[in-house]
C-alpha positions as CSV (number, residue, x, y, z in Angstrom):
1,M,99.8,112.8,125.0
2,T,97.9,109.6,124.1
3,F,98.4,107.7,120.8
4,A,94.9,108.8,119.7
5,E,95.9,112.4,120.2
6,L,99.2,111.9,118.3
7,K,97.6,110.3,115.2
8,P,96.2,113.5,113.7
9,K,99.4,115.3,114.4
10,V,101.3,112.6,112.4
11,Q,98.8,113.0,109.6
12,D,99.3,116.8,109.6
13,I,103.1,116.4,109.3
14,V,102.9,113.8,106.5
15,S,100.3,115.8,104.6
16,T,102.3,119.1,104.5
17,A,103.1,119.4,100.8
18,T,105.9,122.0,101.2
19,T,108.0,119.9,103.6
20,S,110.6,117.4,102.3
21,R,110.3,113.8,103.4
22,E,113.5,114.1,105.5
23,E,112.0,117.0,107.4
24,K,108.7,115.2,107.9
25,L,110.6,112.2,109.3
26,L,112.6,114.4,111.7
27,Q,109.3,116.2,112.7
28,I,107.7,112.8,113.5
29,C,110.9,111.8,115.5
30,H,110.6,114.9,117.6
31,L,106.8,114.5,118.0
32,L,107.2,111.0,119.4
33,K,110.2,111.6,121.6
34,D,108.8,114.8,123.0
35,N,105.3,113.3,123.8
36,I,105.9,109.7,124.8
37,D,108.0,109.7,128.0
38,Y,109.6,106.3,127.5
39,Y,110.6,107.0,123.9
40,D,114.3,108.0,124.5
41,W,115.7,107.6,121.0
42,V,113.5,107.7,117.9
43,G,114.9,107.1,114.4
44,F,114.5,105.7,110.9
45,Y,116.7,103.3,109.0
46,F,116.3,102.6,105.3
47,R,117.5,100.0,102.9
48,N,120.6,101.2,101.1
49,G,119.5,100.8,97.5
50,N,120.1,97.1,96.5
51,K,122.6,96.5,99.2
52,E,121.8,94.2,102.2
53,E,122.3,96.9,104.7
54,L,120.4,99.7,106.4
55,V,121.5,103.3,106.6
56,L,120.4,105.7,109.4
57,G,118.1,108.4,108.3
58,S,116.4,111.1,110.5
59,Y,116.6,110.6,114.2
60,V,116.3,112.3,117.6
61,G,118.3,111.4,120.6
62,E,121.9,110.6,121.4
63,A,124.2,110.3,118.5
64,T,124.9,106.7,117.4
65,D,127.9,105.1,115.7
66,H,125.5,102.6,114.0
67,T,124.8,104.6,110.9
68,V,125.1,101.5,108.6
69,I,123.7,98.1,109.8
70,P,124.1,94.9,107.9
71,F,120.9,92.8,107.3
72,G,120.6,90.1,110.1
73,K,122.8,92.1,112.6
74,G,121.1,93.5,115.7
75,I,117.5,94.1,116.1
76,C,117.1,96.4,113.1
77,G,119.1,94.0,110.8
78,Q,116.8,91.1,112.0
79,V,113.7,93.1,111.2
80,A,115.1,93.9,107.7
81,V,115.2,90.1,107.1
82,S,112.1,88.9,108.9
83,N,109.7,91.8,107.8
84,K,108.1,91.5,111.3
85,N,107.8,93.7,114.3
86,F,110.5,93.1,117.0
87,V,109.9,94.1,120.6
88,V,112.8,93.6,123.0
89,P,111.6,94.0,126.6
90,D,115.2,93.7,128.0
91,V,118.2,94.3,125.6
92,M,120.5,92.5,128.1
93,A,118.6,89.2,127.4
94,Q,119.0,89.5,123.7
95,D,122.0,87.6,122.0
96,N,122.0,89.5,118.6
97,Y,121.8,93.1,120.1
98,I,124.0,96.0,119.0
99,A,124.4,98.3,122.1
100,C,124.0,101.9,121.1
101,S,124.2,103.3,124.6
102,I,124.5,101.8,128.1
103,S,121.3,103.7,129.1
104,V,119.2,101.6,126.6
105,K,117.1,99.0,128.4
106,S,114.5,98.1,125.7
107,E,113.8,98.5,122.0
108,I,111.0,98.3,119.5
109,V,111.5,98.1,115.8
110,I,108.6,98.2,113.3
111,P,109.2,97.6,109.5
112,L,108.0,100.2,107.0
113,F,106.4,98.8,103.9
114,V,105.8,100.6,100.6
115,N,103.8,98.6,98.0
116,G,104.4,95.5,100.1
117,E,108.2,95.9,100.2
118,N,110.1,96.5,103.4
119,I,112.1,99.7,102.7
120,G,113.1,100.6,106.2
121,Q,111.9,100.8,109.8
122,I,111.3,102.9,112.8
123,D,113.5,102.2,115.7
124,I,112.8,103.3,119.2
125,D,115.1,102.8,122.2
126,S,113.9,103.2,125.8
127,S,115.8,103.6,129.1
128,T,112.9,101.8,130.7
129,I,112.7,98.0,130.9
130,D,109.7,96.5,129.1
131,P,107.6,99.7,128.5
132,F,106.4,98.7,125.0
133,T,102.9,97.2,124.6
134,E,100.7,96.0,121.7
135,A,99.3,99.6,121.6
136,D,102.8,100.9,120.8
137,E,103.1,98.3,118.0
138,R,99.6,99.3,116.5
139,F,100.5,103.1,116.8
140,L,103.9,102.7,115.1
141,E,102.3,100.6,112.4
142,F,100.0,103.5,111.9
143,V,102.9,106.0,111.8
144,N,104.7,103.9,109.2
145,A,101.6,103.6,107.1
146,E,101.3,107.3,107.1
147,I,105.0,107.8,106.2
148,A,104.7,105.2,103.4
149,K,102.3,107.6,101.6
150,T,105.2,110.0,101.2
151,F,106.9,107.4,98.9
152,H,104.1,107.4,96.2
């Protein structure tokens, strides 16, 4: 399924009034993992209150030990500090990388902003080297902008 085909499906999930935010996030994780062949792990991390750490929220894929990530550590922790997208074409070439699985070859992390504040991020791992393009970044920014609406 193309990004253009997925966008209205994301909007449908987000706009369902009877579904909790956690369930919406889980449905989006499933939608992306099931329809984009190089998205092998899809999950959300959120800032833990006022603490300088991220806590794992909804995700789909292999279980991970990384349920709490300090700011600055790993790709997710760096995005929590930089507030910028981070695309890692080859995780083996990255110094500050937290290995979740030996099958992970690349990663993309896009911050999620609500009212200009970085409250979390979508994190996607791939077992393919360098699959992520600018189109992935724009699509995931769209996904996060839709999710942000559930926080108002």
